[in-house]
Short mmCIF file of C-alpha atoms in Angstrom, two decimals:
data_model
loop_
_atom_site.label_atom_id
_atom_site.label_comp_id
_atom_site.label_asym_id
_atom_site.label_seq_id
_atom_site.Cartn_x
_atom_site.Cartn_y
_atom_site.Cartn_z
CA MET U 166 -30.12 42.84 18.81
CA PRO U 167 -27.74 39.93 18.09
CA ALA U 168 -24.06 40.67 17.60
CA THR U 169 -22.50 40.48 14.17
CA ARG U 170 -19.21 41.17 12.48
CA LEU U 171 -18.24 42.79 9.23
CA GLN U 172 -18.03 40.60 6.17
CA TYR U 173 -14.77 42.38 5.26
CA ALA U 174 -12.64 43.99 7.94
CA SER U 175 -11.53 46.86 5.71
CA GLN U 176 -15.13 48.11 5.58
CA SER U 177 -14.44 49.54 9.02
CA VAL U 178 -12.65 52.57 7.53
CA SER U 179 -16.06 53.89 6.49
CA LYS U 180 -16.83 54.67 10.14
CA TYR U 181 -14.33 57.55 10.07
CA TYR U 182 -16.10 59.08 7.08
CA PHE U 183 -19.59 58.63 8.50
CA ILE U 184 -18.70 60.26 11.82
CA ALA U 185 -17.04 63.20 10.07
CA ALA U 186 -20.04 63.55 7.74
CA LEU U 187 -22.48 63.76 10.65
CA ALA U 188 -20.32 66.28 12.52
CA LEU U 189 -20.02 68.52 9.45
CA PHE U 190 -23.75 68.10 8.74
CA THR U 191 -24.50 69.42 12.22
CA ALA U 192 -22.22 72.41 11.66
CA GLN U 193 -23.91 73.11 8.33
CA ILE U 194 -27.35 73.25 9.96
CA VAL U 195 -26.08 75.55 12.74
CA PHE U 196 -24.72 77.98 10.14
CA GLY U 197 -27.95 77.68 8.15
CA LEU U 198 -29.95 78.66 11.23
CA ALA U 199 -27.63 81.62 11.76
CA LEU U 200 -28.25 82.69 8.16
CA GLY U 201 -32.00 82.50 8.69
CA LEU U 202 -31.68 84.82 11.68
CA GLN U 203 -29.46 87.21 9.71
CA TYR U 204 -32.29 87.64 7.20
CA LEU U 205 -34.35 89.01 10.10
CA LEU U 206 -31.71 90.53 12.38
CA GLY U 207 -29.25 92.11 9.98
CA ASP U 208 -26.51 92.63 12.55
CA PHE U 209 -26.75 89.15 14.08
CA LEU U 210 -23.16 87.92 14.68
CA PHE U 211 -21.79 90.97 12.83
CA PRO U 212 -18.90 91.76 12.45
CA TYR U 213 -17.65 88.38 13.65
CA ILE U 214 -19.47 86.27 11.06
CA PRO U 215 -20.91 88.42 8.24
CA PHE U 216 -23.67 87.06 6.03
CA ASN U 217 -21.39 86.35 3.06
CA GLN U 218 -18.97 84.30 5.20
CA ALA U 219 -21.78 82.38 6.92
CA ARG U 220 -23.32 81.57 3.54
CA MET U 221 -20.01 80.31 2.12
CA VAL U 222 -19.50 78.08 5.16
CA HIS U 223 -23.10 76.79 5.01
CA THR U 224 -22.95 75.80 1.33
CA ASN U 225 -19.37 74.50 1.42
CA LEU U 226 -20.12 72.32 4.45
CA LEU U 227 -23.04 70.84 2.52
CA ILE U 228 -20.75 69.78 -0.31
CA VAL U 229 -17.94 68.53 1.92
CA TRP U 230 -20.06 66.46 4.28
CA LEU U 231 -21.92 64.85 1.39
CA LEU U 232 -18.57 63.98 -0.20
CA PHE U 233 -17.50 62.40 3.10
CA GLY U 234 -20.78 60.48 3.09
CA PHE U 235 -20.33 59.29 -0.50
CA GLN U 236 -16.79 58.14 0.20
CA GLY U 237 -17.80 56.36 3.40
CA ALA U 238 -20.64 54.65 1.54
CA ALA U 239 -18.25 53.52 -1.21
CA TYR U 240 -15.75 52.14 1.31
CA TYR U 241 -18.54 50.18 2.96
CA MET U 242 -20.37 49.00 -0.16
CA VAL U 243 -17.57 48.17 -2.59
CA PRO U 244 -15.90 45.39 -0.52
CA GLU U 245 -19.28 43.63 -0.16
CA GLU U 246 -20.20 44.14 -3.81
CA SER U 247 -16.73 43.07 -4.99
CA GLU U 248 -16.45 40.26 -2.41
CA THR U 249 -12.91 41.27 -1.54
CA GLU U 250 -11.07 43.44 0.96
CA LEU U 251 -10.46 47.08 0.17
CA TYR U 252 -7.29 47.58 -1.91
CA SER U 253 -5.62 49.80 0.71
CA PRO U 254 -7.31 50.63 4.05
CA LYS U 255 -4.24 52.65 5.08
CA LEU U 256 -4.61 54.88 2.01
CA ALA U 257 -8.29 55.36 2.83
CA ILE U 258 -7.49 56.49 6.38
CA ALA U 259 -4.64 58.77 5.25
CA LEU U 260 -6.88 60.44 2.66
CA PHE U 261 -9.57 60.88 5.31
CA TRP U 262 -7.28 62.91 7.56
CA ILE U 263 -5.90 64.95 4.66
CA PHE U 264 -9.41 65.80 3.48
CA LEU U 265 -10.65 66.59 6.98
CA VAL U 266 -7.70 68.84 7.88
CA ALA U 267 -7.80 70.64 4.52
CA GLY U 268 -11.54 71.22 4.85
CA ALA U 269 -11.20 72.49 8.41
CA LEU U 270 -8.40 74.90 7.45
CA THR U 271 -10.51 76.21 4.57
CA ILE U 272 -13.47 76.90 6.86
CA VAL U 273 -11.16 78.66 9.31
CA GLY U 274 -9.84 80.71 6.39
CA TYR U 275 -13.37 81.75 5.39
CA LEU U 276 -14.15 82.88 8.93
CA ALA U 277 -10.83 84.44 9.94
CA VAL U 278 -9.68 86.24 6.78
CA PRO U 279 -11.59 88.58 4.43
CA TYR U 280 -12.30 86.71 1.23
CA ALA U 281 -10.28 89.08 -0.98
CA LYS U 282 -7.31 88.71 1.35
CA LEU U 283 -7.74 84.92 1.38
CA ALA U 284 -7.61 84.93 -2.42
CA GLU U 285 -4.41 86.97 -2.34
CA LEU U 286 -2.77 84.68 0.22
CA THR U 287 -3.65 81.44 -1.56
CA GLY U 288 -2.38 82.18 -5.05
CA ASN U 289 -5.57 83.18 -6.82
CA ASP U 290 -3.50 85.57 -8.95
CA ILE U 291 -1.64 82.54 -10.33
CA LEU U 292 -4.80 80.72 -11.39
CA GLN U 293 -8.06 82.55 -10.81
CA THR U 294 -10.55 79.97 -9.54
CA MET U 295 -12.25 81.72 -6.61
CA GLY U 296 -15.37 83.83 -6.31
CA ARG U 297 -18.07 81.54 -7.73
CA GLU U 298 -20.90 80.19 -5.59
CA PHE U 299 -20.26 76.66 -4.27
CA LEU U 300 -16.76 76.83 -5.81
CA GLU U 301 -15.33 79.48 -3.47
CA GLN U 302 -12.53 77.18 -2.30
CA PRO U 303 -8.97 78.60 -2.52
CA LEU U 304 -6.65 77.12 -5.13
CA PRO U 305 -4.70 74.92 -2.65
CA THR U 306 -8.00 73.46 -1.38
CA LYS U 307 -9.19 72.73 -4.91
CA LEU U 308 -5.89 71.01 -5.69
CA GLY U 309 -6.18 69.05 -2.46
CA ILE U 310 -9.71 67.94 -3.34
CA VAL U 311 -8.46 66.68 -6.71
CA ALA U 312 -5.58 64.79 -5.06
CA VAL U 313 -7.84 63.22 -2.42
CA MET U 314 -10.47 62.21 -4.96
CA LEU U 315 -7.87 60.69 -7.28
CA GLY U 316 -6.46 58.65 -4.39
CA PHE U 317 -9.96 57.63 -3.37
CA LEU U 318 -10.93 56.61 -6.89
CA PHE U 319 -7.70 54.67 -7.31
CA ASN U 320 -8.43 52.76 -4.09
CA ILE U 321 -12.03 52.00 -5.02
CA SER U 322 -11.29 51.20 -8.67
CA MET U 323 -8.53 48.75 -7.77
CA THR U 324 -10.90 47.03 -5.35
CA VAL U 325 -13.58 46.67 -8.02
CA LEU U 326 -11.07 45.45 -10.61
CA LYS U 327 -9.76 42.64 -8.42
CA GLY U 328 -13.19 41.41 -7.31
CA ARG U 329 -16.72 40.71 -8.48
CA LYS U 330 -18.34 43.25 -10.79
CA THR U 331 -21.96 44.18 -10.11
CA SER U 332 -24.42 46.70 -11.52
CA ILE U 333 -24.38 48.62 -8.26
CA SER U 334 -20.62 48.97 -8.15
CA LEU U 335 -20.53 49.88 -11.86
CA VAL U 336 -23.15 52.64 -11.47
CA LEU U 337 -21.44 53.87 -8.31
CA MET U 338 -18.05 54.03 -10.04
CA ILE U 339 -19.44 55.92 -13.05
CA GLY U 340 -21.03 58.43 -10.69
CA LEU U 341 -17.89 58.89 -8.60
CA TRP U 342 -15.57 59.23 -11.59
CA GLY U 343 -18.00 61.66 -13.21
CA LEU U 344 -18.10 63.70 -10.02
CA ALA U 345 -14.31 63.97 -9.96
CA LEU U 346 -13.86 64.76 -13.66
CA LEU U 347 -16.57 67.41 -13.76
CA PHE U 348 -14.96 69.17 -10.79
CA LEU U 349 -12.03 70.00 -13.08
CA PHE U 350 -14.23 72.67 -14.70
CA SER U 351 -13.92 74.59 -11.42
CA PHE U 352 -10.36 75.42 -12.46
CA VAL U 353 -11.62 77.12 -15.65
CA ASN U 354 -12.65 80.71 -14.99
CA PRO U 355 -12.78 82.57 -18.32
CA HIS U 356 -13.19 86.34 -18.54
CA ASN U 357 -16.17 85.90 -20.86
CA LEU U 358 -19.13 85.88 -18.47
CA VAL U 359 -21.28 83.56 -20.62
CA ARG U 360 -18.56 80.92 -20.86
CA ASP U 361 -17.87 81.36 -17.15
CA LYS U 362 -21.48 80.55 -16.28
CA MET U 363 -21.47 77.59 -18.68
CA TYR U 364 -18.44 76.00 -17.04
CA TRP U 365 -19.83 76.75 -13.59
CA TRP U 366 -23.05 74.92 -14.40
CA PHE U 367 -21.05 72.02 -15.85
CA VAL U 368 -19.91 71.43 -12.28
CA VAL U 369 -22.96 72.40 -10.25
CA HIS U 370 -25.80 71.11 -12.43
CA LEU U 371 -24.08 68.01 -13.80
CA TRP U 372 -23.16 67.08 -10.24
CA VAL U 373 -26.56 67.36 -8.61
CA GLU U 374 -28.68 66.44 -11.66
CA GLY U 375 -26.23 64.03 -13.24
CA THR U 376 -23.44 62.10 -11.56
CA TRP U 377 -24.80 62.46 -8.02
CA GLU U 378 -28.06 60.87 -9.17
CA LEU U 379 -26.06 57.80 -10.21
CA ILE U 380 -24.49 57.66 -6.76
CA MET U 381 -27.91 58.10 -5.18
CA GLY U 382 -29.35 55.27 -7.28
CA ALA U 383 -26.51 52.91 -6.36
CA LEU U 384 -26.78 53.68 -2.62
CA LEU U 385 -30.55 53.30 -2.68
CA ALA U 386 -30.33 49.98 -4.56
CA PHE U 387 -27.74 48.63 -2.09
CA VAL U 388 -29.81 49.52 0.99
CA LEU U 389 -32.98 48.06 -0.56
CA ILE U 390 -31.23 44.79 -1.47
CA LYS U 391 -29.96 44.44 2.09
CA THR U 392 -33.19 45.37 3.84
CA THR U 393 -35.78 43.70 1.58
CA GLY U 394 -34.01 40.63 0.23
CA VAL U 395 -35.42 41.24 -3.26
CA ASP U 396 -33.52 39.48 -6.05
CA ARG U 397 -30.59 41.49 -7.32
CA GLU U 398 -31.69 40.93 -10.93
CA VAL U 399 -34.97 42.77 -10.27
CA ILE U 400 -33.23 45.75 -8.67
CA ASP U 401 -30.59 45.84 -11.43
CA LYS U 402 -33.25 46.24 -14.13
CA TRP U 403 -34.86 49.13 -12.28
CA LEU U 404 -31.48 50.73 -11.64
CA TYR U 405 -30.43 50.71 -15.31
CA VAL U 406 -33.70 52.26 -16.46
CA ILE U 407 -33.61 54.94 -13.76
CA ILE U 408 -30.03 56.03 -14.43
CA ALA U 409 -30.62 56.06 -18.18
CA MET U 410 -33.54 58.44 -17.72
CA ALA U 411 -31.55 60.50 -15.21
CA LEU U 412 -28.71 61.02 -17.67
CA ILE U 413 -30.92 61.64 -20.71
CA THR U 414 -32.96 64.30 -18.93
CA GLY U 415 -30.20 65.63 -16.68
CA ILE U 416 -27.52 66.32 -19.30
CA LEU U 417 -29.76 68.20 -21.75
CA GLY U 418 -31.68 69.58 -18.78
CA THR U 419 -28.61 71.73 -18.11
CA GLY U 420 -30.27 74.01 -20.65
CA HIS U 421 -32.62 75.41 -18.02
CA HIS U 422 -29.59 77.29 -16.66
CA PHE U 423 -28.82 78.69 -20.13
CA PHE U 424 -32.10 80.59 -20.52
CA PHE U 425 -30.97 84.14 -19.75
CA ILE U 426 -27.15 84.17 -19.74
CA GLY U 427 -26.53 85.08 -23.37
CA MET U 428 -26.88 81.64 -24.96
CA PRO U 429 -28.75 80.99 -28.26
CA GLY U 430 -32.55 81.04 -28.10
CA TYR U 431 -32.95 77.33 -28.87
CA TRP U 432 -31.88 76.60 -25.28
CA LEU U 433 -35.26 77.99 -24.18
CA TRP U 434 -36.86 74.99 -25.89
CA VAL U 435 -34.19 72.38 -25.11
CA GLY U 436 -33.95 73.39 -21.48
CA SER U 437 -37.71 73.56 -20.99
CA ILE U 438 -38.49 70.22 -22.66
CA PHE U 439 -35.81 68.12 -21.01
CA SER U 440 -36.14 69.84 -17.64
CA ALA U 441 -39.85 69.06 -17.72
CA MET U 442 -38.83 65.40 -18.09
CA GLU U 443 -36.44 65.45 -15.12
CA PRO U 444 -39.15 64.47 -12.58
CA ILE U 445 -39.55 61.14 -14.44
CA PRO U 446 -36.47 59.35 -13.01
CA PHE U 447 -37.32 60.62 -9.51
CA PHE U 448 -40.88 59.34 -9.85
CA MET U 449 -39.44 56.03 -11.06
CA MET U 450 -37.25 55.91 -7.93
CA THR U 451 -40.37 56.34 -5.78
CA VAL U 452 -42.20 53.53 -7.59
CA PHE U 453 -39.01 51.44 -7.44
CA ALA U 454 -38.65 51.82 -3.66
CA PHE U 455 -42.27 51.01 -2.86
CA ASN U 456 -42.24 48.11 -5.32
CA MET U 457 -39.17 46.61 -3.64
CA VAL U 458 -40.76 46.98 -0.19
CA GLN U 459 -43.93 45.23 -1.37
CA ARG U 460 -41.89 42.38 -2.88
CA ARG U 461 -39.57 42.00 0.10
CA ARG U 462 -38.66 38.45 1.00
CA ARG U 463 -37.65 39.14 4.59
CA GLU U 464 -38.31 41.54 7.44
CA HIS U 465 -34.94 43.09 8.16
CA PRO U 466 -34.50 44.14 11.80
CA ASN U 467 -33.24 47.59 10.73
CA GLN U 468 -36.53 49.23 9.86
CA ALA U 469 -35.11 52.71 10.41
CA ALA U 470 -32.76 52.32 7.44
CA LEU U 471 -35.65 51.16 5.28
CA LEU U 472 -37.67 54.23 6.33
CA TRP U 473 -34.83 56.53 5.27
CA ALA U 474 -34.52 54.74 1.92
CA VAL U 475 -38.23 54.92 1.11
CA GLY U 476 -38.44 58.48 2.43
CA CYS U 477 -35.50 59.45 0.24
CA SER U 478 -37.30 58.37 -2.92
CA VAL U 479 -40.50 60.24 -1.99
CA VAL U 480 -38.94 63.51 -0.82
CA ALA U 481 -36.46 63.52 -3.72
CA PHE U 482 -39.39 63.29 -6.13
CA LEU U 483 -41.14 66.18 -4.38
CA GLY U 484 -38.04 68.38 -4.06
CA ALA U 485 -36.15 67.67 -7.27
CA GLY U 486 -39.18 66.67 -9.33
CA VAL U 487 -42.26 68.65 -8.33
CA TRP U 488 -40.58 71.77 -6.93
CA GLY U 489 -38.08 71.68 -9.78
CA PHE U 490 -40.82 71.46 -12.39
CA ILE U 491 -42.73 74.36 -10.79
CA HIS U 492 -40.22 76.90 -12.08
CA THR U 493 -38.26 75.13 -14.81
CA LEU U 494 -40.17 76.19 -17.96
CA SER U 495 -38.58 79.28 -19.48
CA PRO U 496 -41.72 81.52 -19.45
CA VAL U 497 -42.09 80.81 -15.72
CA ASN U 498 -38.37 80.86 -14.94
CA TYR U 499 -38.21 84.36 -16.41
CA TYR U 500 -39.97 85.54 -13.24
CA THR U 501 -38.86 82.98 -10.65
CA HIS U 502 -35.13 82.68 -11.37
CA GLY U 503 -33.10 83.58 -8.30
CA SER U 504 -36.18 84.12 -6.14
CA GLN U 505 -37.03 82.34 -2.90
CA VAL U 506 -38.83 79.72 -5.02
CA THR U 507 -35.36 78.65 -6.18
CA ALA U 508 -34.23 78.41 -2.55
CA ALA U 509 -37.27 76.28 -1.70
CA HIS U 510 -36.49 73.87 -4.54
CA GLY U 511 -32.81 73.69 -3.61
CA HIS U 512 -33.42 72.92 0.05
CA LEU U 513 -36.02 70.19 -0.51
CA ALA U 514 -34.15 68.61 -3.44
CA PHE U 515 -30.82 68.39 -1.60
CA TYR U 516 -32.48 67.04 1.54
CA GLY U 517 -34.57 64.45 -0.27
CA ALA U 518 -32.09 63.25 -2.86
CA TYR U 519 -28.73 63.37 -1.08
CA VAL U 520 -29.03 64.05 2.63
CA MET U 521 -31.59 61.28 3.11
CA VAL U 522 -29.76 58.69 1.01
CA VAL U 523 -26.52 59.28 2.95
CA LEU U 524 -28.46 59.00 6.22
CA ALA U 525 -30.00 55.77 4.88
CA ILE U 526 -26.62 54.12 4.27
CA ILE U 527 -25.30 55.40 7.62
CA SER U 528 -28.41 54.08 9.35
CA TYR U 529 -27.87 50.67 7.77
CA ALA U 530 -24.09 50.44 8.10
CA MET U 531 -23.29 52.04 11.46
CA PRO U 532 -24.96 49.35 13.61
CA ILE U 533 -22.98 46.68 11.75
CA LEU U 534 -19.80 48.73 12.08
CA ARG U 535 -20.49 48.79 15.83
CA GLY U 536 -21.02 45.04 16.06
CA ARG U 537 -24.79 44.56 15.83
CA VAL U 538 -27.22 43.66 13.06
CA ALA U 539 -29.36 46.69 13.89
CA ASN U 540 -29.86 49.14 16.72
CA SER U 541 -32.23 48.30 19.53
CA GLN U 542 -35.92 48.87 18.89
CA LYS U 543 -35.89 51.81 21.30
CA ALA U 544 -33.01 53.42 19.40
CA GLN U 545 -34.77 52.81 16.08
CA ASN U 546 -37.95 54.39 17.42
CA VAL U 547 -35.97 57.51 18.34
CA GLU U 548 -34.31 57.50 14.93
CA MET U 549 -37.65 57.21 13.15
CA TRP U 550 -38.97 60.11 15.23
CA SER U 551 -35.93 62.10 14.06
CA PHE U 552 -36.83 61.22 10.45
CA TRP U 553 -40.25 62.80 10.85
CA MET U 554 -38.96 65.79 12.81
CA MET U 555 -36.33 66.62 10.21
CA THR U 556 -38.70 66.01 7.31
CA VAL U 557 -41.53 68.10 8.80
CA GLY U 558 -39.02 70.83 9.70
CA MET U 559 -37.76 70.86 6.11
CA VAL U 560 -41.31 70.93 4.71
CA VAL U 561 -42.13 73.93 6.92
CA MET U 562 -39.02 75.72 5.66
CA VAL U 563 -39.81 74.90 2.04
CA LEU U 564 -43.45 76.00 2.25
CA ALA U 565 -42.33 79.25 3.91
CA LEU U 566 -39.74 79.87 1.19
CA THR U 567 -42.31 79.03 -1.49
CA GLY U 568 -44.77 81.52 -0.03
CA ALA U 569 -42.01 84.12 0.24
CA GLY U 570 -41.01 83.47 -3.37
CA ILE U 571 -44.54 83.84 -4.71
CA LEU U 572 -44.99 87.14 -2.87
CA GLN U 573 -41.54 88.30 -3.98
CA ILE U 574 -42.40 87.60 -7.63
CA TRP U 575 -45.76 89.35 -7.30
CA LEU U 576 -44.30 92.49 -5.74
CA GLN U 577 -40.90 92.75 -7.41
CA ARG U 578 -40.83 90.78 -10.66
CA MET U 579 -44.25 90.88 -12.33
CA PRO U 580 -45.21 94.57 -12.29
CA THR U 581 -44.25 96.31 -15.54
CA SER U 582 -44.08 99.64 -13.73
CA GLY U 583 -43.77 100.70 -10.13
CA ALA U 584 -42.29 97.38 -9.00
CA MET U 585 -41.26 97.30 -5.37
CA SER U 586 -37.52 97.56 -4.70
CA PHE U 587 -35.57 94.52 -3.54
CA MET U 588 -35.08 95.69 0.07
CA ASP U 589 -38.68 96.87 0.43
CA THR U 590 -39.81 93.48 -0.87
CA GLN U 591 -37.63 91.73 1.70
CA ASP U 592 -39.40 93.67 4.46
CA GLN U 593 -42.70 92.24 3.22
CA LEU U 594 -41.35 88.69 3.50
CA ARG U 595 -40.41 88.80 7.20
CA PHE U 596 -43.42 86.70 8.24
CA PHE U 597 -42.30 83.87 5.95
CA TYR U 598 -38.70 84.23 7.12
CA TRP U 599 -39.76 83.79 10.75
CA ILE U 600 -41.61 80.59 9.78
CA ARG U 601 -38.46 79.42 7.99
CA VAL U 602 -36.45 79.95 11.17
CA GLY U 603 -39.04 77.92 13.09
CA GLY U 604 -38.71 75.09 10.56
CA GLY U 605 -34.92 75.31 10.85
CA VAL U 606 -35.08 75.02 14.64
CA GLY U 607 -37.32 71.97 14.28
CA PHE U 608 -34.89 70.45 11.78
CA LEU U 609 -31.95 71.00 14.14
CA ILE U 610 -33.87 69.37 17.00
CA GLY U 611 -34.60 66.43 14.70
CA LEU U 612 -30.92 66.14 13.83
CA MET U 613 -29.96 66.17 17.51
CA THR U 614 -32.54 63.44 18.07
CA TYR U 615 -31.01 61.42 15.23
CA LEU U 616 -27.54 61.71 16.74
CA SER U 617 -28.85 60.75 20.18
CA SER U 618 -30.16 57.45 18.77
CA PHE U 619 -26.56 56.23 18.48
CA PHE U 620 -26.26 56.30 22.27
CA ILE U 621 -29.51 54.49 23.09
CA GLY U 622 -29.68 50.79 23.91
CA GLY U 623 -27.14 48.30 25.14
CA ALA U 624 -23.47 49.06 24.70
CA PRO U 625 -22.43 47.61 21.34
CA ARG U 626 -19.29 45.65 20.75
CA GLU U 627 -17.17 48.16 18.86
CA VAL U 628 -15.56 46.74 15.73
CA PRO U 629 -11.85 47.59 15.47
CA THR U 630 -11.03 50.06 12.73
CA GLY U 631 -8.20 50.53 10.27
CA ALA U 632 -5.06 48.43 10.71
CA ALA U 633 -6.42 46.93 13.94
CA ALA U 634 -9.39 45.56 12.04
CA LEU U 635 -7.15 43.84 9.52
CA ARG U 636 -5.10 42.28 12.32
CA VAL U 637 -8.30 40.90 13.85
CA ARG U 638 -9.39 39.60 10.45
CA ASN U 639 -6.09 37.88 9.80
CA ALA U 640 -5.78 36.40 13.29
#
């Protein structure tokens, strides 16, 4: 592939974030595989890594590596969209190291110290913020996340303000600012359990079915513009319609988490109706992606990035749309809530909507960051094989979890008398859990294949990063 150079030298800081994201992604999958084995071998890794600690690490790594991916994507995209250098590359690099060290220390804390002791050591008695799923971070970590995100948003916002304004950068900024502001609800932990669950869902749901969808739409639009050459005006129109539908359905769709937590009965109707509409924006993303590919005005040499982008739209529709709709109506959710059907939906939705879109932007940007338009054809072939291996592995896991969930509901939830106990039901699901482990192994092999594609082909001309990049640019 021919050599190239970055349009803006400060884009090179995104490489730090992408590398960290991939490393943390790998760690997340390793812990996920360990969790799958702990379902079957209860004393696996005990007492060194108990199930509750492994689960915290698995879910927290998911959030942290995606945040690294979003930040890296913003640092790469915004200078091009704004047609100006990043406001402060040094700030971006400093925040990277602060975030990475803080995240690593938190993971070490989860693994090395009992959670109750960790809460005592980190000031949870001063402001009680720990103990909720996905928001288990100690108070100092939460404060650090806020500080890092504020610095990041300042850097990105100043870049946008001094340069060109585009629909993509506008949607991206709304999503990123919304992400940061909604995280503030993680500091609110009222004693009233109903209010506690409300504020918790304000973070979790309005992230993944609200602001993150805006970020996903912006990243997908950027990659499709670069790889298809379709007019920006066409993509902008699609983007505005998609995000409007995402916000209309996603915000009121929060009601599907209010069904059985003590909220008024009208949420059964509001949550069911608007949740049933949530597949619409994901279906529109699928149509959007295929429409842009059909209308493409050039054959970009990076076909692997295009595959990730199109695959993202399809799998996101299946995971967030179809599997979400399966159990979102209140009469159905009454039986399925918290079952393995929920786990199936969560895994496929996160993989399709967010993992794949971050891998798409990394697949597009990393070759350019390394001095080439695209990876060699051999490397792209390996990467496309990894796409199918990871996707098939995830589908196997999701189908296994779906089967386990249906059987769990049949044995444990539906009988009006003589229902099987939870642990006895789990024994009946072992066949599905073994299949899930097999899918997880296949996914991990696919991820290793993806990472290996970076080392295939001719040695690229590495683009200097950070301050060195700016010196090259100014020379």
